[in-house]
GROMACS .gro file of C-alpha atoms in nm:
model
  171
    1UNK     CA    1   3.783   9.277  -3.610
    2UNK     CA    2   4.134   9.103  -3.564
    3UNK     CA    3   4.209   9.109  -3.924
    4UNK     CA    4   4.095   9.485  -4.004
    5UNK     CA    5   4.355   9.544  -3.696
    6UNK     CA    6   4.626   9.401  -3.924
    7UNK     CA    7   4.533   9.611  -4.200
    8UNK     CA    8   4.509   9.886  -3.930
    9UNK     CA    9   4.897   9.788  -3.820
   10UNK     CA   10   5.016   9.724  -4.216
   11UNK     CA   11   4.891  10.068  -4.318
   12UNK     CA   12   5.105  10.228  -4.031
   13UNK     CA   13   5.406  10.099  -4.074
   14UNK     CA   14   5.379  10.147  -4.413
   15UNK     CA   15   5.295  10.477  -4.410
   16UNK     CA   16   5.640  10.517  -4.123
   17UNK     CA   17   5.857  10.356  -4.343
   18UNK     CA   18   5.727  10.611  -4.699
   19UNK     CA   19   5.791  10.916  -4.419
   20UNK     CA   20   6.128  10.730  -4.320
   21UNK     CA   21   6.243  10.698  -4.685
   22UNK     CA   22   6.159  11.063  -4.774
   23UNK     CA   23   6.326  11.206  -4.495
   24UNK     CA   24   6.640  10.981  -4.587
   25UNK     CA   25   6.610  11.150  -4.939
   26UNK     CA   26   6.568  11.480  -4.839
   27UNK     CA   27   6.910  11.426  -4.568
   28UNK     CA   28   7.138  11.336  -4.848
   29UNK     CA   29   6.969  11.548  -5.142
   30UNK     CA   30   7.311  11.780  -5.143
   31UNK     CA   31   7.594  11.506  -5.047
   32UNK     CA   32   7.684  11.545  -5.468
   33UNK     CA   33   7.645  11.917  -5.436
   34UNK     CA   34   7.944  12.048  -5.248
   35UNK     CA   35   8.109  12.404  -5.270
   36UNK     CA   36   8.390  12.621  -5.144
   37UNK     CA   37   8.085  12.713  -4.875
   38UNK     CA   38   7.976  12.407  -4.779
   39UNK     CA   39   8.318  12.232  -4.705
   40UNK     CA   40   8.638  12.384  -4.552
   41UNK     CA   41   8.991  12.373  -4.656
   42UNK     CA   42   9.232  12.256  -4.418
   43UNK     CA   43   9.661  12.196  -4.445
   44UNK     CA   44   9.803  11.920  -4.283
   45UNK     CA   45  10.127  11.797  -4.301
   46UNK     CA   46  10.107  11.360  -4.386
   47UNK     CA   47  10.298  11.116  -4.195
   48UNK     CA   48  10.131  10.804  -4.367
   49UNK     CA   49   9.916  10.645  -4.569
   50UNK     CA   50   9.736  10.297  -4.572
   51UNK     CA   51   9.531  10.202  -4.876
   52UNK     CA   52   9.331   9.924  -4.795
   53UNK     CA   53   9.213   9.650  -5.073
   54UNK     CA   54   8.956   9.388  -4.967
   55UNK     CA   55   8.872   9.216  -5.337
   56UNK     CA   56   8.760   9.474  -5.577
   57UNK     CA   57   8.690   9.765  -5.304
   58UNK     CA   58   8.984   9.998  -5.201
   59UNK     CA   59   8.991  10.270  -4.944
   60UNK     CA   60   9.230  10.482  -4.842
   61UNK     CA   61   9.376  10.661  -4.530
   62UNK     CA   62   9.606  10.920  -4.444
   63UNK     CA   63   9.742  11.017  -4.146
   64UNK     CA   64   9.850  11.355  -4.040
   65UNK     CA   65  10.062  11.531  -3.816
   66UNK     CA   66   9.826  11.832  -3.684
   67UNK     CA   67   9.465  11.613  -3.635
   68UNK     CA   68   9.494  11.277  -3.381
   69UNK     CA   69   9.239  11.121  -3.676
   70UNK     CA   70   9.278  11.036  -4.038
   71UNK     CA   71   9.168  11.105  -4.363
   72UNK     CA   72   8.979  10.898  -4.514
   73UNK     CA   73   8.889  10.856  -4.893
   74UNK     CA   74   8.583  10.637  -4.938
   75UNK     CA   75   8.596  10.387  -5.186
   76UNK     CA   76   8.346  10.496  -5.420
   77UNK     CA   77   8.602  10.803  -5.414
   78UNK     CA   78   8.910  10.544  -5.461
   79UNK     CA   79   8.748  10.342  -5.765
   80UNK     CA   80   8.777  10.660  -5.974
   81UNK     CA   81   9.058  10.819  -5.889
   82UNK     CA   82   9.458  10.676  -5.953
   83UNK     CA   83   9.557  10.550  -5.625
   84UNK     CA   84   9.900  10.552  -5.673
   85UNK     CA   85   9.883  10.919  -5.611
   86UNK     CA   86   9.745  10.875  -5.288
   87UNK     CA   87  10.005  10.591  -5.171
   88UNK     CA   88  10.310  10.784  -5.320
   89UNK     CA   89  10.242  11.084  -5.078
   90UNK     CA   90  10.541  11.060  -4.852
   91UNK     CA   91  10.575  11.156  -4.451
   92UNK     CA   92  10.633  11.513  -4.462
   93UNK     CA   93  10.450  11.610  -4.736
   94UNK     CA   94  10.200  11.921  -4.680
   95UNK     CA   95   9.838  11.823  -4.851
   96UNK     CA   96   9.537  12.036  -4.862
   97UNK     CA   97   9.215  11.866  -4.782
   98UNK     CA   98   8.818  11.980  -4.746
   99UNK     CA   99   8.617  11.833  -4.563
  100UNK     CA  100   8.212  11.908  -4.551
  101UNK     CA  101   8.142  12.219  -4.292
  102UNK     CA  102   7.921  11.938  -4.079
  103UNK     CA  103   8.218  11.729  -4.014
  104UNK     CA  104   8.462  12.027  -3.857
  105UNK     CA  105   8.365  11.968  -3.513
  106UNK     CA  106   8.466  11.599  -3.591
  107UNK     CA  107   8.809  11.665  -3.654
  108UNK     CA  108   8.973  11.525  -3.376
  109UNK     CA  109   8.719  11.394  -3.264
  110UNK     CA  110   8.627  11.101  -3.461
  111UNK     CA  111   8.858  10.790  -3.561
  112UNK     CA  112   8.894  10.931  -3.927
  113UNK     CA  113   8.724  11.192  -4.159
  114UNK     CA  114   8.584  11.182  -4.500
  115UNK     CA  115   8.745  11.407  -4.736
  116UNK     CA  116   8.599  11.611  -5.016
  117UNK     CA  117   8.914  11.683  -5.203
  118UNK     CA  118   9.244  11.643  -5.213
  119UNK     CA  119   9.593  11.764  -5.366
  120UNK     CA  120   9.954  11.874  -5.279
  121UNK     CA  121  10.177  12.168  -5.435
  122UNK     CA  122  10.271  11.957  -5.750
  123UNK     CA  123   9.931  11.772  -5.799
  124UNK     CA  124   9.556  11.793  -5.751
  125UNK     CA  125   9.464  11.465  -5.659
  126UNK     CA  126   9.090  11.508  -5.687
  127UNK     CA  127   8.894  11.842  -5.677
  128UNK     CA  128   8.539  11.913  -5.569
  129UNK     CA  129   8.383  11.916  -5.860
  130UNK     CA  130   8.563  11.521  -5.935
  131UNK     CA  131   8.393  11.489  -5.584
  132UNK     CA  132   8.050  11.596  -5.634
  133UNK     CA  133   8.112  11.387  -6.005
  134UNK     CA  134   8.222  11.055  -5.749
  135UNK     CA  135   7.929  11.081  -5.499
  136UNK     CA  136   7.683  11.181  -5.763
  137UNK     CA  137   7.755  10.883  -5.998
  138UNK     CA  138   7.744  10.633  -5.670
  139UNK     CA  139   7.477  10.757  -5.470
  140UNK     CA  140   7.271  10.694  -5.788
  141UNK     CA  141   7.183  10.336  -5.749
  142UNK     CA  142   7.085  10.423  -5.398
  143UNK     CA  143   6.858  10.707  -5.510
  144UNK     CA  144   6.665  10.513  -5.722
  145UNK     CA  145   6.596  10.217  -5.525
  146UNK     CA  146   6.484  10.452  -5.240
  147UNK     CA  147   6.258  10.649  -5.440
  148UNK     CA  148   6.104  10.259  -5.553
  149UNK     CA  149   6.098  10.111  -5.196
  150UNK     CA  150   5.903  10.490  -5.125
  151UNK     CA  151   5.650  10.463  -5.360
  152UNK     CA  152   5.616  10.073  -5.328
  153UNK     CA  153   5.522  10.194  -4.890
  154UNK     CA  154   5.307  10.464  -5.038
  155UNK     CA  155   5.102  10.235  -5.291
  156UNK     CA  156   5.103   9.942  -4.968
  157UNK     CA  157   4.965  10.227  -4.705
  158UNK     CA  158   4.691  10.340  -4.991
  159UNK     CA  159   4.574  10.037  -5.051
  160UNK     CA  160   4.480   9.909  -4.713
  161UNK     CA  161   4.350  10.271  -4.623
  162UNK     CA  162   4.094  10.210  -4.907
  163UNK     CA  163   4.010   9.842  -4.768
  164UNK     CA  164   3.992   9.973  -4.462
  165UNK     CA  165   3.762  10.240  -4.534
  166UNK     CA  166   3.530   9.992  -4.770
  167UNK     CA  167   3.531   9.730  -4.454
  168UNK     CA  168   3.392  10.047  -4.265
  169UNK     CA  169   3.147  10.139  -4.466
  170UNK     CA  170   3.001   9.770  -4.503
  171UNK     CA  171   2.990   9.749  -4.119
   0.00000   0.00000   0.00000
């Protein structure tokens, strides 16, 4: 009785953590998909920058007159783009930023914000679409091993349904 309890317990928790993973897929299904509707555009006028390098990972943040947080640019967003354009912005310089619709009431809120694009008059750092391109090409990895770990639960919740149903059926 104690051990068809385990199998009882095993099948569960399986079964949570397939539901679990699925929902975490279906949550970040669009974060490569972003538009001119799904993100806002925002001026600001920059009053610094700090890129941050910690071995072969480099971030990025910008700080801004009009919004008490900064900018950030992850660094799967950094590895792709040339940073230089990012540290050569100088204090006064007006940028235009987007940032996903979700994150607006963040804005001033928050310690910093991710941005979906950025550029200045002269120079478009990195549009949405290079975005989208960014996210899409590092979320990848991330897909794929959820999608495994899923079906791995799935098989895992299956199988000790079935042995629990044979034990039953003995009994």
């Amino acid at each position: 009785m104690r051990r068809l309890w385990h199998q009882f317990i095993i099948m569960i928790v399986s079964f949570v953590f397939f539901i679990g993973l699925i929902g975490l897929l279906l949550i970040t299904r669009n974060i490569d998909q972003q538009t001119e509707k799904t993100t806002t555009l925002y001026t600001a006028t920059v009053t610094g920058v700090e890129v941050t390098k910690i071995g072969n990972d480099i971030s990025a943040e910008i700080s801004v007159k009009e919004y008490s947080n900064n900018l950030l640019i992850s660094e799967s967003i950094c590895k792709k783009i040339n940073i230089d354009d990012v540290q050569h912005l100088e204090t006064g310089q007006i940028i235009y930023f987007r940032i996903e619709n979700f994150m607006v009431q963040h804005l001033n809120n928050a310690a910093f914000v991710n941005i979906a694009s950025l550029k200045t008059d002269a120079k478009d750092i990195f549009s949405l679409a290079d975005y989208n391109q960014y996210v899409h090409a590092s979320s990848y990895p991330g897909r794929i091993s959820t999608i495994v770990a899923a079906a791995i639960c799935l098989s895992i919740s299956i199988s000790y349904f079935f042995k629990i149903k044979g034990r039953k059926k003995d009994a």
